[in-house]
Coordinates of C-alpha atoms in Angstrom, one line a residue:
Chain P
X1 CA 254.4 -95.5 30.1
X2 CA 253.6 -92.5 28.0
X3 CA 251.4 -90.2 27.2
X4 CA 251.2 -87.2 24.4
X5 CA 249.6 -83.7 25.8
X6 CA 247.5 -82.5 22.5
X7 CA 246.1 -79.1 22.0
X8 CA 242.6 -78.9 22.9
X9 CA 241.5 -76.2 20.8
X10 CA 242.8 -75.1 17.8
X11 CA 245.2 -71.6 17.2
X12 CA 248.8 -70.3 17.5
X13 CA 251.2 -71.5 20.3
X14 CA 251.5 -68.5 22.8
X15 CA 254.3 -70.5 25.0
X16 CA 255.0 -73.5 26.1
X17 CA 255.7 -73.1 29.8
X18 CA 257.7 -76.5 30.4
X19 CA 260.9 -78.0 29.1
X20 CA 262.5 -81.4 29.0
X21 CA 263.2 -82.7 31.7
X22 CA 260.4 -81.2 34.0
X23 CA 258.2 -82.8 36.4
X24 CA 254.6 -81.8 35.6
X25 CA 251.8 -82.5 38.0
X26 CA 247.9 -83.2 37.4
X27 CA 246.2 -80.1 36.2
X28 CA 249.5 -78.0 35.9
X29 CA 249.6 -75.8 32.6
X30 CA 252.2 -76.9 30.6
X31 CA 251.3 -74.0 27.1
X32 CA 249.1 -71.1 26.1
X33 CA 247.4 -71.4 23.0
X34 CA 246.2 -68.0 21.4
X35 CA 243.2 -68.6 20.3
X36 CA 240.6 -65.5 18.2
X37 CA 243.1 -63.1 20.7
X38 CA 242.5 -65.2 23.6
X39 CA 245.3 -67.3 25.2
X40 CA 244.0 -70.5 26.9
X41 CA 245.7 -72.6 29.0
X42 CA 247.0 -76.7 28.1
X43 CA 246.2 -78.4 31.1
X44 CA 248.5 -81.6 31.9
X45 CA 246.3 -84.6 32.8
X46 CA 248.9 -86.8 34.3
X47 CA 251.8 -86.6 36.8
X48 CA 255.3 -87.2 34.8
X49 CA 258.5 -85.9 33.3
X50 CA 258.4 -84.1 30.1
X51 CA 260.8 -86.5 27.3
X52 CA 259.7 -84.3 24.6
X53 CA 258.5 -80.7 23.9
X54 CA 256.9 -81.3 19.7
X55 CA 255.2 -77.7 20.0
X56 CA 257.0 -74.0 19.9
X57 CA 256.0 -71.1 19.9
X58 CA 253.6 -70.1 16.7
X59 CA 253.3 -73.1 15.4
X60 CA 249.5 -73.6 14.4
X61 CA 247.6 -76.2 16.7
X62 CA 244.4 -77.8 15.3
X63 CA 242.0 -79.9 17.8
X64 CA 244.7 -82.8 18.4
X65 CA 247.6 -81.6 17.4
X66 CA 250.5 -83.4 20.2
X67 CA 252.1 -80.7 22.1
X68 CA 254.7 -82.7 24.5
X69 CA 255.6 -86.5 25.6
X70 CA 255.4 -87.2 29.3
X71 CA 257.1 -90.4 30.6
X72 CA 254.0 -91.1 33.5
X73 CA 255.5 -91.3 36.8
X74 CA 254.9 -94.7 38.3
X75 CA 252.2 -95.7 40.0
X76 CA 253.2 -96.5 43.8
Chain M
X1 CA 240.5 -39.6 -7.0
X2 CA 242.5 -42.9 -6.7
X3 CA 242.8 -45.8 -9.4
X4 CA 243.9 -48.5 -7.2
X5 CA 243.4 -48.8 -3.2
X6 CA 245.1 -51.6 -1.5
X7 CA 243.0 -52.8 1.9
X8 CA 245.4 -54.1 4.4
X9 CA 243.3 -55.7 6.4
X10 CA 241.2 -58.8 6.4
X11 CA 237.2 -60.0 6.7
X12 CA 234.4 -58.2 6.9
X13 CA 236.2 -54.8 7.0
X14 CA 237.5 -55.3 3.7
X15 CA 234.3 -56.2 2.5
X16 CA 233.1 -53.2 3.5
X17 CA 235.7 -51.3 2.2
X18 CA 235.8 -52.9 -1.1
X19 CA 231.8 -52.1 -1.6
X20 CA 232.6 -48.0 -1.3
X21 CA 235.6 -48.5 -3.6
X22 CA 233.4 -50.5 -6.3
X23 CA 230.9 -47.6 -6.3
X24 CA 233.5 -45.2 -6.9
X25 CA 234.9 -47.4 -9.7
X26 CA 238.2 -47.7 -7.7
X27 CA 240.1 -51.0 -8.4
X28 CA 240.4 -53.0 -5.2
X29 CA 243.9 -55.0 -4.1
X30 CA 243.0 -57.5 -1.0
X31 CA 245.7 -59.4 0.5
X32 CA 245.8 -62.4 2.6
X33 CA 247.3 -65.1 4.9
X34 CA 247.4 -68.3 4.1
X35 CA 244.6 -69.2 6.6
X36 CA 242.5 -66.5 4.6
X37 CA 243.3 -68.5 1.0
X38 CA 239.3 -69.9 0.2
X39 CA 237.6 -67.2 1.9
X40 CA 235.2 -66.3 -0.4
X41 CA 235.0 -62.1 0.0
X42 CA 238.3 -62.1 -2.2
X43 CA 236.3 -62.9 -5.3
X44 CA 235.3 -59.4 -4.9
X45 CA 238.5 -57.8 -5.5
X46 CA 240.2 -57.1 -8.5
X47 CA 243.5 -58.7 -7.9
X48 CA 244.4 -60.3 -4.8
X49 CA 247.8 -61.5 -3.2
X50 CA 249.4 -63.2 -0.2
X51 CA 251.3 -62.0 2.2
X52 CA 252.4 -65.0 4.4
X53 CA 250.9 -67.7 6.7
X54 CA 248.4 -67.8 9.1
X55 CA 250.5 -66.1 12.1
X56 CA 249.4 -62.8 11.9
X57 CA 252.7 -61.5 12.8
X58 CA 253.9 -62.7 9.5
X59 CA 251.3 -61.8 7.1
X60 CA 248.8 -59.0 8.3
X61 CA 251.2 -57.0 11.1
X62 CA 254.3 -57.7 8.7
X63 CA 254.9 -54.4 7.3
X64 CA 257.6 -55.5 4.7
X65 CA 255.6 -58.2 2.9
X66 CA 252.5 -55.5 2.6
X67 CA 254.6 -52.9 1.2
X68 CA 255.5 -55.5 -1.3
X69 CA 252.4 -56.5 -1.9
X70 CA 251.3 -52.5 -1.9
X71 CA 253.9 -52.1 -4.9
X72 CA 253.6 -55.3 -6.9
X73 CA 249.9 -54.1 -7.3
X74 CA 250.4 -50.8 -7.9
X75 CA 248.1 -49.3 -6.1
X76 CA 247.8 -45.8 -5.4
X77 CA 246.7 -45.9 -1.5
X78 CA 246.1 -48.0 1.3
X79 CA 243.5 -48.3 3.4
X80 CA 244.3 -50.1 6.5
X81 CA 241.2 -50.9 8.1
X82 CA 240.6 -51.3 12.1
X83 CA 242.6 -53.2 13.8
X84 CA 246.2 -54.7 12.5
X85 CA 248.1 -52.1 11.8
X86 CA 245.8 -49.7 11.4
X87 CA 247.1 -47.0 13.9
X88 CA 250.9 -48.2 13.5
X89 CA 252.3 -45.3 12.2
X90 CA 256.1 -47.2 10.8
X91 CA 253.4 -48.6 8.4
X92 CA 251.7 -45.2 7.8
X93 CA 255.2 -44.1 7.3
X94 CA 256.2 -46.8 5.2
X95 CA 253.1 -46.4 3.1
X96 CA 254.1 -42.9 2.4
X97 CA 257.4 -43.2 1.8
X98 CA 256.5 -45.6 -1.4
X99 CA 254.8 -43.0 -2.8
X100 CA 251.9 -44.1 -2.0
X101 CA 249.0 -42.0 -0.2
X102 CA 248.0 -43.3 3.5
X103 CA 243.9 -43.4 3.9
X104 CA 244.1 -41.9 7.5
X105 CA 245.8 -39.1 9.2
X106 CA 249.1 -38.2 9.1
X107 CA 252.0 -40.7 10.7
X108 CA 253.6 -37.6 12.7
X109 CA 249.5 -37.1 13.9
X110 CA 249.7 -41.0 14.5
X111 CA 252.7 -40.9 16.3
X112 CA 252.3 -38.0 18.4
X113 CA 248.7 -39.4 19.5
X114 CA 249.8 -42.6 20.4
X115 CA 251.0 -41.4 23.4
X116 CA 248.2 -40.8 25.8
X117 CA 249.8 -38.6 28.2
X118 CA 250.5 -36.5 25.0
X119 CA 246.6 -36.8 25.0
X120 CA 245.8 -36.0 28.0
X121 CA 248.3 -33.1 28.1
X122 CA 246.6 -31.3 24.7
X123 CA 243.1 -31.4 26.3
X124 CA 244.5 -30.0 29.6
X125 CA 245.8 -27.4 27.4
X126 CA 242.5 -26.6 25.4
X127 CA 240.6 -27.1 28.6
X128 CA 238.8 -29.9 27.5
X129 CA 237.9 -32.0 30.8
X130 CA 240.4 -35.2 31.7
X131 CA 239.8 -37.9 34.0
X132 CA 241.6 -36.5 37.3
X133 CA 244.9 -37.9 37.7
X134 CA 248.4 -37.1 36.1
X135 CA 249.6 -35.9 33.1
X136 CA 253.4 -36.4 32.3
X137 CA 254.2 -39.6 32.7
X138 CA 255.3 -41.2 36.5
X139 CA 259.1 -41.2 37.0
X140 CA 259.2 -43.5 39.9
X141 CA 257.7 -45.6 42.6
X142 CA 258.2 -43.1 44.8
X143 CA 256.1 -40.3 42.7
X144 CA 253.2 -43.1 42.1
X145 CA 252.9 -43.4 46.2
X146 CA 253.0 -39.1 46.5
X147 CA 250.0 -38.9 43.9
X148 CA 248.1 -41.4 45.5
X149 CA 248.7 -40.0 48.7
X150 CA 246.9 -36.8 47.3
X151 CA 244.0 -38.3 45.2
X152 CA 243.3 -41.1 46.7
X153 CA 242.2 -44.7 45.9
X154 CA 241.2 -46.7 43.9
X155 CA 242.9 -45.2 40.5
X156 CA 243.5 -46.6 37.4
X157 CA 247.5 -47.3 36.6
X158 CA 247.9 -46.9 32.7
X159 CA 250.8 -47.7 30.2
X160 CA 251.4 -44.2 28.0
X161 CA 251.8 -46.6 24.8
X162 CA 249.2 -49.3 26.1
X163 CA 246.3 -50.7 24.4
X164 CA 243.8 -53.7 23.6
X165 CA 243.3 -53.6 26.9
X166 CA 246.6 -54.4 28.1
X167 CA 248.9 -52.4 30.2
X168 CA 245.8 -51.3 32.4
X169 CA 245.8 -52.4 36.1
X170 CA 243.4 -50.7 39.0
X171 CA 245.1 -50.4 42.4
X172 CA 242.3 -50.9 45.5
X173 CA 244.7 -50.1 48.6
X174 CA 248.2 -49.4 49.3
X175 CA 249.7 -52.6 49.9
X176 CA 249.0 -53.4 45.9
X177 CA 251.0 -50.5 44.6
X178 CA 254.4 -52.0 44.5
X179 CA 253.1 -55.0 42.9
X180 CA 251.0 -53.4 40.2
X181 CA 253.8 -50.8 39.4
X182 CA 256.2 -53.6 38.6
X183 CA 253.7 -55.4 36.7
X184 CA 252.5 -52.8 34.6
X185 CA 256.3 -51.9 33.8
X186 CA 256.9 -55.1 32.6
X187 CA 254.1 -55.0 30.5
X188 CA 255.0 -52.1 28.7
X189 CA 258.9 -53.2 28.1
X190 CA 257.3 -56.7 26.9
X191 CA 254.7 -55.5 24.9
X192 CA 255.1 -52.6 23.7
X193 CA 259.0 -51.1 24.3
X194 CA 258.1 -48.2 26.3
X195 CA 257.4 -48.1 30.4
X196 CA 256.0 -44.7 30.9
X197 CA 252.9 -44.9 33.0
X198 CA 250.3 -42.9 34.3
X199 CA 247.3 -42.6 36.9
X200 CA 243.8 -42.3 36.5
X201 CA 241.2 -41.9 39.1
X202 CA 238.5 -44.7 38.5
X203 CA 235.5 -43.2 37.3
X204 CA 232.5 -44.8 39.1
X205 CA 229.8 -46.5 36.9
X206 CA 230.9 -45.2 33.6
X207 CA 229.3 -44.5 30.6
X208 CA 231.5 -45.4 27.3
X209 CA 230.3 -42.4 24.9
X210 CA 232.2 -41.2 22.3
X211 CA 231.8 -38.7 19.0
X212 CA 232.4 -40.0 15.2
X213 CA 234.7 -36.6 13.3
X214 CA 236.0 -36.0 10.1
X215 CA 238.1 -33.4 9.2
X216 CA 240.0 -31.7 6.3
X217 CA 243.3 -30.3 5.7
X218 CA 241.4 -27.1 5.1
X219 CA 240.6 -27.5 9.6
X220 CA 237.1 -28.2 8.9
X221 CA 235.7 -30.5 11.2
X222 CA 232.3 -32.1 11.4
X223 CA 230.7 -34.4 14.0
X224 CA 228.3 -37.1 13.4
X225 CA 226.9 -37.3 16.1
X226 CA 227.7 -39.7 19.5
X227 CA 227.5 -43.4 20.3
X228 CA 227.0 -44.8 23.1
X229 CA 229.1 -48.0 23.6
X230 CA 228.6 -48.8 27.2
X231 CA 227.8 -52.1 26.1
X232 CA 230.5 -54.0 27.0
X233 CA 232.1 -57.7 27.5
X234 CA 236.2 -58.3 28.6
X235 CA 236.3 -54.5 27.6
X236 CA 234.8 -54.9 24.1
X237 CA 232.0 -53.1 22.8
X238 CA 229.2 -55.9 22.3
X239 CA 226.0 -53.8 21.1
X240 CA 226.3 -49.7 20.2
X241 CA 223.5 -47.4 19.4
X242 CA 223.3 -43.8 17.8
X243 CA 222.3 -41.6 19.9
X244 CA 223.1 -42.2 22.9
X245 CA 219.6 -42.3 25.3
X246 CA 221.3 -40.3 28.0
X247 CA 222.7 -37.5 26.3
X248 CA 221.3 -34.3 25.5
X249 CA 221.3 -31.5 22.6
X250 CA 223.1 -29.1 25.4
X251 CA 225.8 -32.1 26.3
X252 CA 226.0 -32.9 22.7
X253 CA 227.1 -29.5 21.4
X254 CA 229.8 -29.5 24.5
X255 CA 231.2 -32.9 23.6
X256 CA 230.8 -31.7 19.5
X257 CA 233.4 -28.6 20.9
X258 CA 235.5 -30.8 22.8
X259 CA 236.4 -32.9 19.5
X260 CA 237.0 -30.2 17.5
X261 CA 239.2 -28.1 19.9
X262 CA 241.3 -31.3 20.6
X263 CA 241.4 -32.7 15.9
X264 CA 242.5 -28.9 15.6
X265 CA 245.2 -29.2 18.5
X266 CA 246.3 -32.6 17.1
X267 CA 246.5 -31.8 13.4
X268 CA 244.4 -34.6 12.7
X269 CA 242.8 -35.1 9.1
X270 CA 240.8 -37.9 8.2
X271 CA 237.7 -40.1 10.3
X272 CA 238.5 -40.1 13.9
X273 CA 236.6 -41.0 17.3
X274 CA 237.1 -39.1 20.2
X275 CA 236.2 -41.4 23.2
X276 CA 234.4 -39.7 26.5
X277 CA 233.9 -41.6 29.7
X278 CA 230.8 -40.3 31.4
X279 CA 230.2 -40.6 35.4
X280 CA 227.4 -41.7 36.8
X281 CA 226.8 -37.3 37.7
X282 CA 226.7 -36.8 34.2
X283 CA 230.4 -35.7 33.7
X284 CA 232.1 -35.9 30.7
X285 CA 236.0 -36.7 30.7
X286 CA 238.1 -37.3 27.6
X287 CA 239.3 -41.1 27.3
X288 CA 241.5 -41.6 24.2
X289 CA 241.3 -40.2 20.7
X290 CA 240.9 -43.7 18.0
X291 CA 242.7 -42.7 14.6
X292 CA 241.1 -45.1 12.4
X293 CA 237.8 -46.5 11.2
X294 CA 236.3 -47.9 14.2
X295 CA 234.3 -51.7 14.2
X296 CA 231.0 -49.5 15.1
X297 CA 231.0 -46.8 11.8
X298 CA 227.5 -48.0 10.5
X299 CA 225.8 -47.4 13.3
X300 CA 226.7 -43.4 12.5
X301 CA 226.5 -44.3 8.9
X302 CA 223.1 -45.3 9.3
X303 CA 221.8 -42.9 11.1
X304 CA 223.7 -39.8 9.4
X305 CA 223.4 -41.7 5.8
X306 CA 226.9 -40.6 5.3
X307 CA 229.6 -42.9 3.8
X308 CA 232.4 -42.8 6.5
X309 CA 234.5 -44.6 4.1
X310 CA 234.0 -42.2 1.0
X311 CA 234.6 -39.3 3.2
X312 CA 238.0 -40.9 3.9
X313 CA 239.0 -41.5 0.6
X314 CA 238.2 -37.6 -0.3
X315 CA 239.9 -36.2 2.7
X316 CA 243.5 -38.8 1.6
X317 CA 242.9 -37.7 -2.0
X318 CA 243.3 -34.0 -0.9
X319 CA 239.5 -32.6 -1.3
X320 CA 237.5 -30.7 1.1
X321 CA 234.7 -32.4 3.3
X322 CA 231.8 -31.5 0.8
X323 CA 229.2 -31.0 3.7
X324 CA 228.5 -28.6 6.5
X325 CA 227.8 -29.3 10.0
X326 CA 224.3 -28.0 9.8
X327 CA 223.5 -30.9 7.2
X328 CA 224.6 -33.6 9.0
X329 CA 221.0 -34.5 10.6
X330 CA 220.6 -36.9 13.4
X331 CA 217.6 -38.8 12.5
X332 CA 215.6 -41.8 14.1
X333 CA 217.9 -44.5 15.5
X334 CA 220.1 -46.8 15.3
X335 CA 221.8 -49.8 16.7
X336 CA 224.6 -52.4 16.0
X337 CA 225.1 -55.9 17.4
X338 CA 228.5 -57.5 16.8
X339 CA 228.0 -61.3 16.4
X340 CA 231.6 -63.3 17.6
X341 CA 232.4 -66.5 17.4
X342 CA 232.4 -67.6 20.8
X343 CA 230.1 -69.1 24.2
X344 CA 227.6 -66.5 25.3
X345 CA 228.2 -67.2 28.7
X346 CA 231.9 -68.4 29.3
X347 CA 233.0 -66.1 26.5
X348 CA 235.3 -69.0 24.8
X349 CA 236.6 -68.5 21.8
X350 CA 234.1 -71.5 19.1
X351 CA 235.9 -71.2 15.6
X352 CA 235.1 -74.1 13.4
X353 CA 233.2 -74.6 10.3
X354 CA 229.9 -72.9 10.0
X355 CA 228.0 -75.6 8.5
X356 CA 224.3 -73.8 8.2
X357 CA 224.1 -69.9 7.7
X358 CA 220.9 -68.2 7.5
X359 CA 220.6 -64.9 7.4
X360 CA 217.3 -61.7 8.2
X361 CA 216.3 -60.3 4.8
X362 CA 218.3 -57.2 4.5
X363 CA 216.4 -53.8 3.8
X364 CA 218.2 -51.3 2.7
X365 CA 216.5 -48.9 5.2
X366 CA 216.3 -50.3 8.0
X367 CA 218.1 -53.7 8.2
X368 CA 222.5 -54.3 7.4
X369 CA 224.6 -56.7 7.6
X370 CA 228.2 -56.1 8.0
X371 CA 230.3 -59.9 7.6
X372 CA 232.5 -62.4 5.5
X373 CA 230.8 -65.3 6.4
X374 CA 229.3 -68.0 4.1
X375 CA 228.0 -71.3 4.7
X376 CA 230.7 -74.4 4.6
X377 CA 233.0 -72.0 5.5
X378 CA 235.5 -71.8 8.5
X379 CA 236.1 -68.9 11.4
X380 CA 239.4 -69.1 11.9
X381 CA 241.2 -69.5 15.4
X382 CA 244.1 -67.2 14.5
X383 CA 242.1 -63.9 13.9
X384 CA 239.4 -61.3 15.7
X385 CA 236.3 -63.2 16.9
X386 CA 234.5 -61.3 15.5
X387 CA 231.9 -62.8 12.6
X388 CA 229.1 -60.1 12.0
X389 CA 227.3 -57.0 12.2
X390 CA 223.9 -56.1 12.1
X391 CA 222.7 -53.0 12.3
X392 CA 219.2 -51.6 12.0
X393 CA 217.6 -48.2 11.5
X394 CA 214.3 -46.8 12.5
X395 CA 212.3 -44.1 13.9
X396 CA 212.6 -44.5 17.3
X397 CA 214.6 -46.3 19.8
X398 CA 212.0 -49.1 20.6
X399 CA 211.3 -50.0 17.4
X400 CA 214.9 -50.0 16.4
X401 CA 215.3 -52.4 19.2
X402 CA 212.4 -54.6 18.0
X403 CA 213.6 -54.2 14.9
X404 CA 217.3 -56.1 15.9
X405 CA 215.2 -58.7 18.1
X406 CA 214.1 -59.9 15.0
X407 CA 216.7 -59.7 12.9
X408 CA 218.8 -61.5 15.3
X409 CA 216.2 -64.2 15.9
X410 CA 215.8 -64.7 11.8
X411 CA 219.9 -65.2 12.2
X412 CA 220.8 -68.9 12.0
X413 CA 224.6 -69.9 12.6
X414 CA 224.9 -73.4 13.5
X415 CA 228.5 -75.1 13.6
X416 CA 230.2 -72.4 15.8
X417 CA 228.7 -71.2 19.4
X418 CA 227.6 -67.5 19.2
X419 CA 227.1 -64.6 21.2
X420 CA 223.5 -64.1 19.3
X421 CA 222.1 -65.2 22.4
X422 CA 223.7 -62.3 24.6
X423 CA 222.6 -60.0 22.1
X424 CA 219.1 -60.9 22.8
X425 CA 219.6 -61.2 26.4
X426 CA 220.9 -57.8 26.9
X427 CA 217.9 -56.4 24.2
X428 CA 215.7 -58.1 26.2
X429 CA 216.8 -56.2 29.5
X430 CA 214.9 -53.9 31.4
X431 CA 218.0 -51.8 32.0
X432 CA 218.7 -52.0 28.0
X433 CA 215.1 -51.0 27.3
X434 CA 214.8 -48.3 29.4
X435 CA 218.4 -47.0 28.3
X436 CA 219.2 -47.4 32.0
X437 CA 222.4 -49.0 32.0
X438 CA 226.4 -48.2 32.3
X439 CA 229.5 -50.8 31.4
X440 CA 229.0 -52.8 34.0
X441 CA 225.3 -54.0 32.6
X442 CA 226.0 -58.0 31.1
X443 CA 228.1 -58.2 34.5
X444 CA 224.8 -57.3 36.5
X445 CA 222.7 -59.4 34.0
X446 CA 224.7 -62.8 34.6
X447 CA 224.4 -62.0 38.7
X448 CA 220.9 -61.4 38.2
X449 CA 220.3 -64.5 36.4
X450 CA 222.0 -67.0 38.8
X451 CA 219.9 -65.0 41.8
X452 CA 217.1 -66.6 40.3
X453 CA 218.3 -70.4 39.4

């Protein structure tokens, strides 16, 4: 199973904190987002591993825009 | 005077910039990002042109592609605004070196000022009063321990070349001083390419005052007054008022000779702000010196009914201030609330699409709007927060602060969150009201407010 991490408000990428590869747990910030001079965090709703990072650094995010792929860990 | 003044800056400060230019018959170049394309302010210059997309590092910090723009207009001088790359002085130089005349004082003024121990060591020197602490900048771990060792805690540790609030970290006891030293240095080799650091005793329940110049090349100087900008949220102004209730004709004339010893020490020409912390004795210490229009002009403008902007296109064009000190008269009030784009409470940023926009009726005498806002249109998320000004004028203090309670009440944004409601709750404040109150007020209004839920 997958699921896409999207931005959750919209501005410039500040980072993105993981890489491909990682293991991400619930509630772990994966980005920054700059937003009107303010950098908020991306919050990962899911344990997984990252497959794919889709968002660098400036890119312009709007409400939605998907920021990384994680394969979900399986359930035990 | 000038044919053609490029504004290197964006919103409602080229707005305002634009509107002294059109009186003086000036042709007006705006530029802007591709975020910027439909906003509806660049109707009102002459010629417009793009300088990138939205990323601000490549269109309004990106030097190259303004001096393009600068030239492919023609114009004669830039203005750069607040903000940006307003107090960059590569870009002053770059400006210069096209020919072209810089509105603001001169890069080798800019770059000597940008360092604040440079500051702090000019003021020392004309005996104009510092916060306690150290001068040249710290040379090691080991000299940071030594100072505290003599002044004690807590103190302020400060990047030379900081700013925006960044590259400031207070140390409470000992065991922090390691950490913050190596987090302030990184900081400064990060952000802005230079460690040196400093210390600064914390100055308890301070007062943010500070005194609006302009100066010549001739060394006149003239003061307009103070404002008081203790008003404060995440270390941005929020509501400032000229004069300030706490100061004095006595205090005024000291701080009016502090700010011209340290614009004659400095060189400076142009519009300047000297900032002043006061402490809770009544102190005054010099903060920082602003070289640049600053967000809060109309409140002096209002009250002085000069045109800060005029007066810095006469000082760049080479004339002579045309007024005296002893004109400059200090009448009635008056006060400015910035409206931004965000939660009242959490302080989030809420761009979007305004989709209703109503605003007070403006009065040309007591009521102005400062903005670049228009109904249908969008705040963007890559820029300042900040949406409007309104500033209003009267008599006395009370009714100037009736005066905004209404105008901000009349002011309907809907769409986007807004910090109107802040603005009314700190109006609405018995410490506001009785001009009882010191940076530290919307902290204390938020703690009162949850003592009572």
């Amino acid at each position: 199973m997958e699921a896409t991490i999207s931005a959750n408000i919209p501005g410039l990428v500040g980072r993105v904190i993981v890489s491909e590869g990682d293991q991400v747990s619930k509630g772990q910030t994966i980005a920054v987002i700059n937003c009107m001079k303010t950098e908020l965090a991306v919050i990962s709703e899911h344990d997984g591993k990252v497959k794919q990072v889709l968002a660098k650094e400036w890119d312009e995010m709007d409400v939605g825009s998907p920021m990384i792929i994680l394969e979900l860990n399986e359930v035990e | 005077m000038f044919n053609k003044i490029l504004i290197a800056n964006r919103g409602e400060i080229a707005r305002r910039i634009m509107r002294t230019c059109q009186e003086f018959k000036i042709k007006t170049a705006a530029i802007y990002s591709d975020a910027d394309k439909d906003a509806f302010y660049l109707q009102e210059a002459d010629e417009i042109y793009n300088i990138g997309p939205a990323n601000p590092l490549k269109s309004y910090l990106n030097i190259e592609a303004i001096i393009a723009a600068v030239k492919k207009a023609g114009a004669d001088a830039v203005h750069p605004g607040y903000g940006f790359l307003s107090e960059n002085y590569s870009f002053a130089e770059a400006v210069v070196s096209s020919g072209v005349t810089w509105i603001g004082p001169p890069p080798d003024v800019m770059r000597a000022i940008e360092s604040k121990c440079y500051c702090r060591e000019i003021a020392s020197r004309v005996n104009v009063p510092i916060i306690p602490g150290t001068i040249a900048p710290l040379g090691s771990l080991d000299e940071l321990h030594k100072v505290i060792a003599e002044i004690g805690l807590p103190v302020f540790l400060k990047l030379d070349k900081g700013g925006g609030g960044k590259g400031i970290e207070v140390i409470q006891d000992m065991a922090q001083i390691r950490d913050v030293w190596e987090r302030v240095l990184r900081v400064g080799m990060v952000a802005f390419g230079s460690t040196d650091c400093y210390l600064e005793t914390q100055i308890i329940n301070p007062r943010h005052i500070e005194v609006q110049f302009l100066s010549d090349n001739s060394g006149k100087c003239i003061c307009l007054g103070e404002r008081e900008c203790s008003t404060q949220r995440k270390h941005q102004k929020i509501i400032e008022e000229s004069l300030s209730p706490v100061v004095e004709e006595k205090e005024r004339r000291s701080l009016y000779e502090y700010t011209r010893k340290l614009v004659v020490a400095m060189g400076y020409e142009g519009a300047g702000t000297i900032e002043f912390l006061r402490s809770d004795k009544g102190e005054f210490h010099f903060m920082e010196v602003n070289a640049r229009l600053q967000v809060e002009h109309p409140v002096t403008e209002f009250l002085t009914g000069i045109d800060i902007v005029k007066s810095q296109l006469e000082v760049a064009a080479g004339e002579n201030l045309s007024m005296n000190q002893e004109d400059i008269m200090l009448e009635g009030h008056a006060i400015e609330a910035r409206i931004y784009a965000e939660d009242p409470v959490s302080f989030s940023p809420s761009p979007g699409k305004i989709s209703k926009l109503r605003f007070p009726e403006i009065d040309s005498r007591h009521l102005r709007i400062d903005h670049a806002i228009e109904e249908g249109s969008s705040v963007s998320p890559y820029y300042d927060p900040l949406i409007a000004k309104v500033i209003v004028w009267d008599a006395t203090r009370m009714k100037a602060i009736r005066r905004l309670e209404e105008a901000l009440t009349a002011f309907k944004v809907e769409g986007i969150k807004t910090t109107i409601p802040l603005n009314l709750q700190i109006l609405a404040s018995k410490e506001y009201r009785e001009g009882d109150f010191n940076t530290s007020l919307i902290e204390k209004l938020f703690k009162e407010e949850h003592k009572t839920v």
